[in-house]
Every structure is written in C-alpha cells, then in structure tokens.
Amino acid sequence: LNKLNRADEVMRQLESATYEAQQAGQKRAPGSSPPAGGGKPARIGQPIGSDGGFALAYQEAGKNNEARMAALHAMRDNSGTDLGPLDAQVFVHELYRGSPQEVRTLAQSILIEQFQTGPVVALQMVDQFADAPSTDQISQMIQEYTGAMLPETRSESWVVQARWVLVQHSLKLRPRPEVAIESLVRTLADSYARRHSLLIGQDHDPATVPAAQRAAHVLAQTWATLAATSPVLQGDPVPDDLPGIQQRLETRLKLADGPIQTFLAHQVAILDLMGYITVSEQSKARSEATELIDKSAESRSRMGSVLEQAVETERAIVKMWKLRMPIDEAVGSRKQDISP
C-alpha cells in the first residue's frame, strides 16, 4: 500500500517537473542556448534530520535567552545547509524580529554562515519580509545574504528593492527543471530495478541500477517470462497474445530514436504484459484492464512530447498494479498475515 502511494507521489513530481521543463523550453527560441548565468551555480542547500526539532526546542526555551541561544547553536550544528519548513519558519522569525538583540544577531550570523543556499529558508525570507522592520541591521543582513546592494533604509525604494533581491535569491535556488527530471528518472530507474528484483525473488542492490532504458528492457523481459507461464486466457487475450505483444515491442524499438523513446517502447510493453497477466489471473478484470490500456494509448497519441507519453504510461502502470492488487484485498491480506 505504501509503495503504491509512493508511486503516485513520484508520478505527480515527474509530471510537475515535465511541465516546468516544457515551459522553460517554450520561453527560449528553438536552437538557442539557455541564458548565461553568473558563473557556476552554487550547490543547492539540503536539510539534515527531521523537521520540527529546532522549532520544538525553541518553543520550550520560552523567554530563557540562554536556552534559546543553545537551541540555535544545536540547530546550526545538526541541520545541514537548509531547514525543513517548520524549523525555517521559526528561525527566520528570529532573524527579523528576534529579541533581545544578541539572539537576533546570532540567528543572522548562522543564516550567512550556513543557509545562503537553502531554498526553504530563502522562501521563508520572502514570506516573512512584510513583517520585518526597516532597520540598518536587517538591510545589512539581506545584503550579505543575497550579495546585492541596497539603498539606505530611509529611502522610499528600500522595501521594494529588498523584497526584490530576496525573491531573486529564492528563485535562483529553485532546482532547474532538467535537474529535477534527472533526479526523478534515476528514481524511476531504481524503481524498475527493484521491481525486477522483486519479481525474480532477489535482493535489490542499489549500486547496480542500470540506465533507465536498460532497466525497462530487463523488466519487460521479466514480465514476458511471467506472462509465458500465466494461466491460459479464456477468450481473446488482453491486449493481444504474447507473440502479438512482442511484435508491437519490436516495431516500437525500430521506430525509437534515442534513449527516451527506447525506454518508452519497453515501458508500453510492460503495461501490455501486466494487462495480459492481470486478466489471466482475474478474468473479472478484463473490461477494466482493456479500458486502461486503450485510454493510455489514446492519451499518448495526443501528446507531442515523448516525455509526456512516458509519464502517462507510468501512471497507467501504477493503475494496473492497483487493478492487479486491489488495495482492500492487499490490506485484508496483510491483516490476515499478522493475525494470530
């Protein structure tokens, strides 16, 4: 059950990353290069440990300044280069409005030393800026944090420009869509390798995960082997007999141009083979499996991007898993397994 929910979450992330990548590509003229940046970008910060620990410790410190400063020191030593949302909210509040000054100054020094590349902290810096006082200390902190120059705090433009540089800094720390996609593709390849290990009854070795197209090829072969030993179907097979499914795969591979299209060819074969096995095991699932495969094919035919087609196919595979292993039956089986 948890694995199916996780699969849904990964697919939502992949769809979002795909959309952002397409939007970014549409903003550039065909054949043009990405806009030049100011040198090599800094590594994006990442939190360490669970979120909320610092927020709780700081709340429990109350008005005890020594305890609050101790909580800040502990957070600095254990948090990595970013914070989770709960901790970041409390931390940034102290940056802007912490009292007394020694607490605020310590928080600001930790920001500059440790969290300049933290996207979660950066977003909180933007969100809470509206409540920040217009002081020279705050202005100096923002300049050191963003690397930008600001006018005097008495200037009418200070608020607008300070907010602007904070927004720019936050946007700069957002993962580039192509980087997000690469990360999610690695997650997908690892998922395919894990599925292969599960189907053949072997332990999964994360160190041996192949490229995504190779992982899909291996998994498709494994499903084909399982399909060959499935119960004989009564009536027409779904979506075709095994030689027909193999012929479909070979045709797609001949037309494939590049690793993504090769991955998609094996991915569609996996969906077809899962449908074949699901119906052979549960004849009552015939209509749902057929509809699922047909709708997925129809959706792919309307999509111009190969990446979009791959996302659609993977979502159909998740749905086929749910059809083959209904959630209520899976939960009931688990309860039965643990019952005395």
XYZ file of C-alpha atoms in Angstrom:
340
model
C 0.000 0.000 0.000
C 2.785 2.434 0.917
C 4.686 1.574 -2.270
C 1.625 2.313 -4.414
C 1.088 5.638 -2.651
C 4.782 6.448 -3.150
C 4.445 5.599 -6.836
C 1.584 8.079 -7.138
C 3.687 10.759 -5.428
C 6.683 10.184 -7.722
C 4.404 10.431 -10.740
C 2.977 13.752 -9.534
C 6.515 15.071 -9.094
C 7.573 13.833 -12.514
C 4.522 15.406 -14.165
C 5.287 18.720 -12.450
C 8.945 18.616 -13.459
C 7.986 17.720 -17.035
C 5.611 20.669 -17.240
C 8.233 23.083 -15.868
C 10.848 21.813 -18.312
C 8.460 22.287 -21.218
C 7.556 25.785 -20.062
C 11.228 26.681 -19.754
C 11.887 25.332 -23.233
C 9.000 27.320 -24.722
C 10.455 30.553 -23.357
C 13.636 30.065 -25.420
C 13.774 30.296 -29.191
C 14.323 26.962 -30.963
C 18.014 26.153 -31.166
C 19.020 28.858 -28.710
C 21.164 28.247 -25.672
C 19.969 28.659 -22.098
C 20.572 32.140 -20.709
C 24.061 32.623 -19.372
C 24.374 32.755 -15.633
C 26.858 34.425 -13.384
C 29.366 31.554 -13.367
C 28.904 28.100 -11.911
C 25.774 27.996 -9.709
C 26.163 27.216 -6.036
C 25.169 23.764 -4.841
C 21.596 23.906 -3.567
C 21.382 23.507 0.208
C 19.741 20.498 1.805
C 18.408 19.871 5.321
C 19.628 17.038 7.513
C 17.470 15.166 10.015
C 13.767 15.503 10.763
C 11.899 18.797 10.565
C 10.432 20.413 13.698
C 13.072 19.516 16.277
C 14.514 23.019 16.464
C 11.061 24.630 16.464
C 10.011 22.499 19.438
C 13.234 23.138 21.362
C 12.957 26.862 20.727
C 9.344 26.931 21.861
C 10.223 25.032 25.027
C 13.023 27.544 25.745
C 10.381 30.235 26.178
C 11.941 33.513 27.279
C 15.112 31.887 28.558
C 17.689 33.583 26.345
C 20.472 31.145 27.165
C 18.253 28.202 26.257
C 17.186 29.903 23.030
C 20.774 30.558 22.018
C 21.677 26.982 22.909
C 18.853 25.785 20.632
C 20.213 27.969 17.815
C 23.727 26.577 18.284
C 22.403 22.998 18.297
C 20.360 23.657 15.176
C 23.419 25.100 13.421
C 25.497 22.039 14.288
C 22.902 19.474 13.170
C 20.875 20.932 10.304
C 22.957 20.791 7.117
C 22.648 23.697 4.663
C 18.870 24.170 4.755
C 15.966 23.658 7.138
C 12.594 21.980 6.903
C 9.501 24.225 6.654
C 8.643 24.146 10.381
C 12.152 24.934 11.567
C 12.714 27.534 8.844
C 9.577 29.429 9.851
C 10.730 29.779 13.466
C 14.345 30.512 12.515
C 13.503 33.277 10.028
C 11.130 34.918 12.515
C 14.085 35.285 14.869
C 16.217 36.725 12.065
C 13.746 39.518 11.524
C 12.121 40.051 14.912
C 14.110 38.064 17.496
C 14.622 39.651 20.897
C 16.907 40.521 22.571
C 19.445 41.689 20.011
C 22.024 39.046 20.942
C 19.583 36.305 19.928
C 18.750 38.068 16.671
C 22.419 38.681 15.896
C 23.296 35.019 16.469
C 20.474 33.887 14.190
C 21.613 36.298 11.473
C 25.203 35.098 11.670
C 24.012 31.480 11.300
C 21.993 32.473 8.226
C 25.049 33.953 6.494
C 27.407 31.165 7.504
C 25.193 28.201 6.763
C 21.920 28.800 4.922
C 22.709 31.067 1.963
C 21.908 28.214 -0.464
C 18.889 26.808 1.392
C 15.726 27.118 -0.769
C 13.318 26.551 2.152
C 14.965 29.232 4.270
C 15.054 31.541 1.227
C 11.316 31.166 0.706
C 10.650 31.997 4.358
C 12.857 35.069 3.991
C 10.491 36.268 1.282
C 7.275 35.249 3.042
C 8.125 36.940 6.352
C 9.743 40.071 4.933
C 6.465 42.017 5.079
C 6.631 41.949 8.889
C 10.339 42.800 9.106
C 11.393 46.198 10.473
C 13.240 48.585 8.162
C 16.485 48.785 10.113
C 20.115 49.061 9.100
C 20.816 45.683 10.724
C 18.130 43.961 8.635
C 19.337 45.710 5.490
C 22.930 44.652 6.125
C 21.825 41.059 6.702
C 19.883 40.976 3.413
C 22.841 42.419 1.505
C 25.244 39.841 2.932
C 22.701 37.060 2.381
C 21.904 37.881 -1.266
C 25.137 39.590 -2.353
C 23.091 42.569 -3.613
C 23.459 46.264 -2.827
C 20.507 48.104 -1.299
C 19.720 51.801 -0.865
C 19.578 53.434 2.544
C 16.769 52.127 4.719
C 15.346 55.664 4.820
C 14.879 55.519 1.061
C 11.342 55.027 -0.224
C 12.639 52.317 -2.550
C 14.304 50.229 0.160
C 11.314 47.974 0.851
C 10.669 47.274 -2.831
C 14.291 46.583 -3.665
C 14.923 44.486 -0.548
C 11.936 42.306 -1.353
C 13.036 42.059 -4.967
C 16.541 40.789 -4.174
C 15.080 38.247 -1.740
C 12.676 36.993 -4.409
C 15.506 36.773 -6.947
C 17.665 34.865 -4.494
C 14.839 32.422 -3.755
C 14.170 31.817 -7.457
C 17.870 31.226 -8.074
C 17.806 28.387 -5.545
C 14.884 26.568 -7.121
C 16.080 23.337 -8.776
C 16.295 23.650 -12.549
C 13.545 21.539 -14.215
C 16.057 19.402 -16.119
C 17.923 18.648 -12.886
C 14.657 17.677 -11.186
C 13.807 15.401 -14.107
C 17.223 13.745 -13.999
C 16.755 13.026 -10.304
C 13.289 11.598 -10.831
C 14.454 9.496 -13.797
C 17.096 7.977 -11.529
C 14.340 7.267 -9.008
C 12.288 5.657 -11.777
C 15.240 3.511 -12.920
C 15.810 2.405 -9.333
C 12.112 1.559 -9.072
C 12.312 -0.585 -12.224
C 15.370 -2.384 -10.882
C 13.592 -3.011 -7.573
C 10.547 -4.395 -9.384
C 12.788 -6.732 -11.365
C 14.471 -7.964 -8.167
C 11.074 -8.466 -6.532
C 9.696 -10.443 -9.472
C 12.679 -12.807 -9.620
C 12.992 -13.116 -5.844
C 16.399 -11.495 -5.421
C 17.650 -8.788 -3.085
C 17.929 -5.373 -4.682
C 21.414 -3.851 -4.933
C 21.151 -0.040 -5.362
C 24.758 0.069 -6.542
C 23.917 -1.919 -9.686
C 20.986 0.132 -11.003
C 21.417 0.488 -14.804
C 20.334 3.356 -17.022
C 16.577 3.836 -17.248
C 16.187 2.329 -20.733
C 18.212 -0.749 -19.729
C 16.197 -1.142 -16.511
C 12.981 -1.009 -18.554
C 14.352 -3.575 -21.039
C 15.238 -6.024 -18.254
C 11.895 -5.558 -16.517
C 9.961 -6.063 -19.769
C 11.809 -9.353 -20.328
C 10.938 -10.469 -16.799
C 7.257 -9.692 -17.314
C 7.344 -11.590 -20.634
C 8.746 -14.641 -18.844
C 5.993 -14.427 -16.220
C 3.340 -13.987 -18.886
C 4.517 -17.144 -20.651
C 3.754 -19.134 -17.504
C 0.420 -17.427 -16.722
C -2.861 -19.358 -16.764
C -4.325 -19.814 -20.228
C -6.712 -16.977 -21.039
C -10.314 -17.789 -21.783
C -11.366 -15.767 -24.835
C -9.341 -13.075 -26.569
C -6.142 -12.134 -24.740
C -5.693 -8.567 -23.467
C -4.392 -6.561 -25.236
C -3.027 -9.238 -27.584
C -1.452 -12.691 -27.459
C 2.210 -12.908 -26.432
C 3.623 -13.054 -29.990
C 1.490 -10.011 -30.797
C 2.782 -8.083 -27.767
C 6.353 -8.983 -28.729
C 5.742 -7.807 -32.297
C 4.382 -4.500 -31.004
C 7.533 -4.031 -28.940
C 9.853 -4.823 -31.851
C 8.001 -2.331 -34.056
C 8.296 0.431 -31.450
C 12.004 -0.308 -30.969
C 12.642 0.004 -34.725
C 10.961 3.413 -34.687
C 12.621 4.561 -31.465
C 15.067 7.444 -31.758
C 17.173 7.894 -28.637
C 17.108 6.558 -25.073
C 13.788 8.104 -24.015
C 11.881 6.569 -26.935
C 13.626 3.242 -26.287
C 12.570 3.460 -22.655
C 9.008 4.255 -23.711
C 8.877 1.235 -26.054
C 9.773 -1.156 -23.238
C 7.538 0.744 -20.841
C 4.471 0.248 -23.050
C 5.378 -3.441 -23.379
C 5.435 -3.692 -19.578
C 1.948 -2.187 -19.426
C 0.700 -4.616 -22.078
C 2.247 -7.632 -20.340
C 0.869 -6.569 -16.966
C -2.572 -6.294 -18.545
C -2.191 -9.760 -20.075
C -1.199 -11.301 -16.738
C -3.823 -9.399 -14.739
C -6.648 -10.679 -16.937
C -5.233 -14.221 -16.972
C -5.262 -14.180 -13.177
C -8.575 -12.336 -12.754
C -10.980 -12.700 -15.646
C -13.346 -10.215 -13.995
C -10.702 -7.503 -14.545
C -10.872 -7.862 -18.354
C -13.009 -4.803 -19.092
C -11.098 -2.526 -16.692
C -7.699 -3.673 -17.957
C -8.770 -3.241 -21.569
C -10.147 0.230 -20.885
C -7.000 1.222 -19.005
C -4.681 0.149 -21.831
C -6.887 1.737 -24.524
C -7.198 5.046 -22.678
C -3.470 5.190 -22.092
C -2.793 4.603 -25.799
C -5.336 7.277 -26.723
C -3.756 9.766 -24.327
C -0.275 9.076 -25.697
C -1.476 9.644 -29.251
C -2.494 13.197 -28.317
C 0.830 14.065 -26.685
C 3.611 15.622 -28.711
C 6.326 15.099 -26.116
C 7.911 11.667 -25.628
C 8.500 12.563 -22.004
C 4.801 13.260 -21.544
C 3.998 9.886 -23.096
C 6.389 8.168 -20.695
C 4.748 9.870 -17.715
C 1.300 8.834 -18.960
C 2.407 5.230 -19.439
C 3.957 5.059 -15.982
C 0.751 6.357 -14.440
C -1.159 3.639 -16.311
C 1.287 1.050 -14.923
C 0.584 2.291 -11.397
C -3.144 1.928 -12.077
C -2.609 -1.575 -13.468
C -0.777 -2.532 -10.277
C -3.779 -1.329 -8.294
C -6.107 -3.321 -10.549
C -3.988 -6.443 -10.183
C -3.586 -5.974 -6.438
C -6.684 -4.147 -5.120
C -5.964 -2.029 -2.044
C -8.743 -3.571 0.041
C -7.518 -7.085 -0.749
C -3.899 -6.106 -0.042
C -4.861 -4.626 3.317
C -7.027 -7.600 4.146
C -4.214 -9.971 3.245
C -1.829 -8.050 5.448
C -4.243 -8.179 8.358
C -4.651 -11.913 7.834
C -0.899 -12.429 7.758
C -0.375 -10.724 11.107
C -3.408 -12.216 12.851
C -2.717 -14.870 15.498
